[in-house]
């Protein structure tokens, strides 16, 4: 089978699985949706890991693009966790993510069209998963806490969701290191691909905006909610369903 045929087969399978996922979500079939999500992420990971082997001449010539997203979809919760989550996903899926302007509410993703679409899909899935869990964890906290004054739900969720992004980053890092140890030859190809991708993004940013601006760093307050989020983030992979 040719490289072109292999790539087409992967893309066709991804399209079918995405349709299956969306259909399962519409009928509230969480089990089927998660099973589809498992297969999608495995294919996306494999696709990126073997990109240097299967990309055609057209893909090699593919230009980078940028797309603006909202970092403020969950307005009732607020906070900059949506920006941080998007950055984590992009960092491990061949894209780069920045805030633009003076607000964390405005997000810019840079990468190839296919990889940006992959990141957007994964971010959407993880946001839904983590927000749903934040409601469960807040209820558990209120039922079991001995504190007389409980934190407001939105404050608890912001801390919890930031913990989820911290835990998810740690999990992605661990999985990457495990793959590199298991497959040294493939790891060297991925390192080269990542370096090449980052260099291309840096050049793109320089051409479009004259370079990177300076942005303020965000501090994270460690508390019970944050610790719960870190635990759930580490236990979350697209490869298995989170259990409450």
Tab-separated table of C-alpha atoms in Angstrom:
chain	number	residue	atom	x	y	z
A	1	UNK	CA	0.000	0.000	0.000
A	2	UNK	CA	1.396	3.407	-0.945
A	3	UNK	CA	2.003	6.254	1.513
A	4	UNK	CA	-0.797	8.201	-0.130
A	5	UNK	CA	-3.247	5.344	0.278
A	6	UNK	CA	-2.196	4.906	3.919
A	7	UNK	CA	-2.853	8.573	4.632
A	8	UNK	CA	-6.205	8.532	2.883
A	9	UNK	CA	-7.232	5.470	4.881
A	10	UNK	CA	-6.379	7.195	8.175
A	11	UNK	CA	-8.299	10.336	7.232
A	12	UNK	CA	-11.358	8.348	6.131
A	13	UNK	CA	-11.366	6.423	9.405
A	14	UNK	CA	-11.040	9.630	11.418
A	15	UNK	CA	-13.984	11.178	9.573
A	16	UNK	CA	-16.165	8.137	10.309
A	17	UNK	CA	-15.189	8.094	13.988
A	18	UNK	CA	-15.891	11.808	14.397
A	19	UNK	CA	-19.372	11.300	12.916
A	20	UNK	CA	-19.886	8.398	15.309
A	21	UNK	CA	-18.780	10.538	18.248
A	22	UNK	CA	-21.055	13.453	17.349
A	23	UNK	CA	-23.995	11.094	16.804
A	24	UNK	CA	-23.432	9.406	20.165
A	25	UNK	CA	-23.282	12.772	21.938
A	26	UNK	CA	-26.597	13.816	20.408
A	27	UNK	CA	-28.368	10.792	21.839
A	28	UNK	CA	-26.475	11.045	25.161
A	29	UNK	CA	-24.706	7.716	24.664
A	30	UNK	CA	-21.678	8.505	26.827
A	31	UNK	CA	-20.170	5.024	26.547
A	32	UNK	CA	-20.252	4.981	22.753
A	33	UNK	CA	-18.974	8.561	22.588
A	34	UNK	CA	-16.027	7.731	24.826
A	35	UNK	CA	-15.205	4.608	22.830
A	36	UNK	CA	-15.125	6.691	19.661
A	37	UNK	CA	-12.974	9.277	21.439
A	38	UNK	CA	-10.491	6.571	22.451
A	39	UNK	CA	-10.041	5.450	18.848
A	40	UNK	CA	-9.858	9.001	17.523
A	41	UNK	CA	-7.079	10.018	19.897
A	42	UNK	CA	-5.106	6.858	19.166
A	43	UNK	CA	-5.296	7.601	15.454
A	44	UNK	CA	-4.434	11.272	15.901
A	45	UNK	CA	-1.417	10.364	17.990
A	46	UNK	CA	-0.295	7.721	15.520
A	47	UNK	CA	-0.839	10.109	12.609
A	48	UNK	CA	1.409	12.719	14.144
A	49	UNK	CA	4.003	10.194	15.270
A	50	UNK	CA	4.411	8.944	11.716
A	51	UNK	CA	3.883	12.230	9.915
A	52	UNK	CA	7.406	12.331	8.526
A	53	UNK	CA	6.883	8.899	6.964
A	54	UNK	CA	3.444	9.275	5.443
A	55	UNK	CA	3.090	12.926	4.447
A	56	UNK	CA	2.843	13.498	0.721
A	57	UNK	CA	4.515	16.300	-1.198
A	58	UNK	CA	1.347	18.371	-0.835
A	59	UNK	CA	1.436	18.029	2.960
A	60	UNK	CA	5.125	18.914	3.048
A	61	UNK	CA	4.296	22.150	1.240
A	62	UNK	CA	1.326	22.848	3.494
A	63	UNK	CA	1.377	26.385	4.902
A	64	UNK	CA	0.805	27.245	8.518
A	65	UNK	CA	-2.332	29.171	9.400
A	66	UNK	CA	-3.652	30.838	12.516
A	67	UNK	CA	-7.128	30.833	13.987
A	68	UNK	CA	-8.715	32.890	16.737
A	69	UNK	CA	-10.697	31.135	19.454
A	70	UNK	CA	-12.561	32.157	22.570
A	71	UNK	CA	-10.997	31.470	25.945
A	72	UNK	CA	-14.228	32.426	27.652
A	73	UNK	CA	-16.886	29.932	26.612
A	74	UNK	CA	-17.883	29.026	30.170
A	75	UNK	CA	-18.783	32.514	31.331
A	76	UNK	CA	-20.517	31.340	34.509
A	77	UNK	CA	-17.173	29.905	35.676
A	78	UNK	CA	-14.679	32.424	34.312
A	79	UNK	CA	-10.937	32.249	34.856
A	80	UNK	CA	-8.048	31.528	32.533
A	81	UNK	CA	-8.233	27.725	32.696
A	82	UNK	CA	-9.588	27.564	29.128
A	83	UNK	CA	-6.466	29.297	27.826
A	84	UNK	CA	-4.186	27.006	29.829
A	85	UNK	CA	-6.051	23.879	28.680
A	86	UNK	CA	-5.764	24.933	25.038
A	87	UNK	CA	-2.041	25.551	25.492
A	88	UNK	CA	-1.519	22.079	26.966
A	89	UNK	CA	-3.360	20.386	24.093
A	90	UNK	CA	-1.501	22.423	21.469
A	91	UNK	CA	1.903	21.779	23.033
A	92	UNK	CA	1.440	18.018	22.608
A	93	UNK	CA	-0.370	18.055	19.254
A	94	UNK	CA	1.979	19.967	16.936
A	95	UNK	CA	0.425	23.412	17.378
A	96	UNK	CA	1.205	26.512	19.401
A	97	UNK	CA	-1.264	28.580	21.412
A	98	UNK	CA	-1.044	32.174	22.657
A	99	UNK	CA	-3.331	34.777	24.117
A	100	UNK	CA	-3.526	37.934	22.036
A	101	UNK	CA	-4.288	41.426	23.215
A	102	UNK	CA	-4.497	42.046	26.935
A	103	UNK	CA	-7.030	39.358	27.799
A	104	UNK	CA	-6.881	35.612	28.340
A	105	UNK	CA	-10.330	35.509	26.739
A	106	UNK	CA	-8.811	35.777	23.251
A	107	UNK	CA	-6.779	32.803	22.017
A	108	UNK	CA	-4.660	32.356	18.899
A	109	UNK	CA	-3.711	28.879	17.615
A	110	UNK	CA	-0.961	28.427	15.023
A	111	UNK	CA	-0.354	25.209	13.095
A	112	UNK	CA	-1.364	23.279	10.006
A	113	UNK	CA	-5.069	23.212	9.186
A	114	UNK	CA	-5.419	19.512	10.065
A	115	UNK	CA	-3.585	19.819	13.364
A	116	UNK	CA	-5.577	22.900	14.379
A	117	UNK	CA	-8.811	21.007	13.737
A	118	UNK	CA	-7.511	18.102	15.834
A	119	UNK	CA	-6.647	20.449	18.697
A	120	UNK	CA	-10.004	22.217	18.562
A	121	UNK	CA	-11.853	18.912	18.717
A	122	UNK	CA	-9.768	17.638	21.643
A	123	UNK	CA	-10.107	20.918	23.583
A	124	UNK	CA	-13.881	20.841	23.149
A	125	UNK	CA	-14.055	17.243	24.381
A	126	UNK	CA	-11.850	17.928	27.420
A	127	UNK	CA	-13.699	21.106	28.369
A	128	UNK	CA	-17.000	19.246	28.420
A	129	UNK	CA	-15.468	16.375	30.407
A	130	UNK	CA	-13.754	18.544	33.014
A	131	UNK	CA	-16.667	20.938	33.533
A	132	UNK	CA	-19.019	18.006	34.043
A	133	UNK	CA	-16.603	16.557	36.591
A	134	UNK	CA	-16.237	19.919	38.341
A	135	UNK	CA	-19.950	19.817	39.166
A	136	UNK	CA	-19.568	16.311	40.605
A	137	UNK	CA	-16.491	17.247	42.646
A	138	UNK	CA	-18.107	20.385	44.064
A	139	UNK	CA	-21.092	18.382	45.258
A	140	UNK	CA	-18.773	15.812	46.846
A	141	UNK	CA	-16.756	18.564	48.505
A	142	UNK	CA	-19.800	20.271	49.990
A	143	UNK	CA	-21.167	16.976	51.305
A	144	UNK	CA	-17.898	15.939	52.965
A	145	UNK	CA	-16.244	19.199	53.986
A	146	UNK	CA	-16.180	20.182	57.658
A	147	UNK	CA	-15.698	23.872	56.835
A	148	UNK	CA	-18.487	26.136	58.015
A	149	UNK	CA	-18.089	28.491	55.059
A	150	UNK	CA	-17.992	26.763	51.699
A	151	UNK	CA	-16.332	28.367	48.661
A	152	UNK	CA	-18.680	29.580	45.957
A	153	UNK	CA	-19.201	27.072	43.179
A	154	UNK	CA	-17.519	29.203	40.492
A	155	UNK	CA	-14.457	29.779	42.702
A	156	UNK	CA	-14.187	26.040	43.404
A	157	UNK	CA	-14.550	25.235	39.697
A	158	UNK	CA	-11.868	27.706	38.613
A	159	UNK	CA	-9.369	26.167	41.016
A	160	UNK	CA	-10.402	22.625	40.130
A	161	UNK	CA	-10.231	23.225	36.372
A	162	UNK	CA	-6.777	24.776	36.636
A	163	UNK	CA	-5.759	21.627	38.495
A	164	UNK	CA	-7.127	19.546	35.628
A	165	UNK	CA	-4.878	21.383	33.156
A	166	UNK	CA	-1.847	20.867	35.434
A	167	UNK	CA	-2.589	17.169	35.794
A	168	UNK	CA	-3.226	16.770	32.076
A	169	UNK	CA	0.102	18.379	31.214
A	170	UNK	CA	1.877	16.016	33.606
A	171	UNK	CA	0.082	13.043	32.029
A	172	UNK	CA	0.926	14.075	28.468
A	173	UNK	CA	4.564	14.563	29.483
A	174	UNK	CA	4.728	11.115	31.084
A	175	UNK	CA	3.176	9.452	28.029
A	176	UNK	CA	5.604	11.234	25.721
A	177	UNK	CA	8.590	10.127	27.799
A	178	UNK	CA	7.299	6.540	27.850
A	179	UNK	CA	6.968	6.513	24.065
A	180	UNK	CA	10.462	7.920	23.677
A	181	UNK	CA	11.938	5.202	25.882
A	182	UNK	CA	10.028	2.437	24.113
A	183	UNK	CA	10.739	3.623	20.591
A	184	UNK	CA	14.058	5.439	20.422
A	185	UNK	CA	14.176	5.467	16.635
A	186	UNK	CA	10.674	6.871	16.323
A	187	UNK	CA	11.391	9.351	19.121
A	188	UNK	CA	14.281	10.806	17.134
A	189	UNK	CA	11.954	11.343	14.169
A	190	UNK	CA	9.373	13.010	16.390
A	191	UNK	CA	11.980	15.260	17.976
A	192	UNK	CA	13.081	16.351	14.522
A	193	UNK	CA	9.472	16.925	13.482
A	194	UNK	CA	8.742	18.966	16.618
A	195	UNK	CA	11.843	21.111	16.153
A	196	UNK	CA	10.954	21.693	12.515
A	197	UNK	CA	7.384	22.584	13.454
A	198	UNK	CA	8.467	25.021	16.189
A	199	UNK	CA	10.944	26.705	13.883
A	200	UNK	CA	8.231	27.132	11.264
A	201	UNK	CA	5.856	28.622	13.862
A	202	UNK	CA	8.527	31.045	15.107
A	203	UNK	CA	9.133	32.199	11.536
A	204	UNK	CA	5.379	32.552	10.955
A	205	UNK	CA	4.951	34.680	14.104
A	206	UNK	CA	7.880	36.867	13.063
A	207	UNK	CA	6.392	37.430	9.608
A	208	UNK	CA	2.850	38.075	10.827
A	209	UNK	CA	3.406	40.087	14.014
A	210	UNK	CA	7.115	40.874	14.241
A	211	UNK	CA	7.790	38.392	17.027
A	212	UNK	CA	6.381	37.411	20.397
A	213	UNK	CA	5.076	39.919	22.883
A	214	UNK	CA	5.587	39.702	26.616
A	215	UNK	CA	2.708	38.376	28.672
A	216	UNK	CA	2.131	38.154	32.388
A	217	UNK	CA	2.424	34.795	34.067
A	218	UNK	CA	-0.472	33.237	35.946
A	219	UNK	CA	-0.056	31.956	39.469
A	220	UNK	CA	-2.034	28.958	40.678
A	221	UNK	CA	-3.280	28.732	44.248
A	222	UNK	CA	-2.961	25.214	45.611
A	223	UNK	CA	-6.033	24.166	47.562
A	224	UNK	CA	-8.355	21.176	47.892
A	225	UNK	CA	-10.167	21.915	44.635
A	226	UNK	CA	-6.883	22.341	42.778
A	227	UNK	CA	-5.567	19.055	44.193
A	228	UNK	CA	-8.726	17.237	43.100
A	229	UNK	CA	-8.327	18.685	39.617
A	230	UNK	CA	-4.669	17.645	39.373
A	231	UNK	CA	-5.637	14.091	40.338
A	232	UNK	CA	-8.422	13.921	37.752
A	233	UNK	CA	-6.272	15.572	35.080
A	234	UNK	CA	-3.513	12.997	35.586
A	235	UNK	CA	-6.045	10.172	35.451
A	236	UNK	CA	-7.609	11.563	32.298
A	237	UNK	CA	-6.492	10.350	28.984
A	238	UNK	CA	-8.607	10.213	25.916
A	239	UNK	CA	-7.807	6.507	26.060
A	240	UNK	CA	-10.048	5.718	28.994
A	241	UNK	CA	-13.220	7.092	30.477
A	242	UNK	CA	-13.009	9.124	33.661
A	243	UNK	CA	-14.795	7.562	36.566
A	244	UNK	CA	-16.494	9.727	39.163
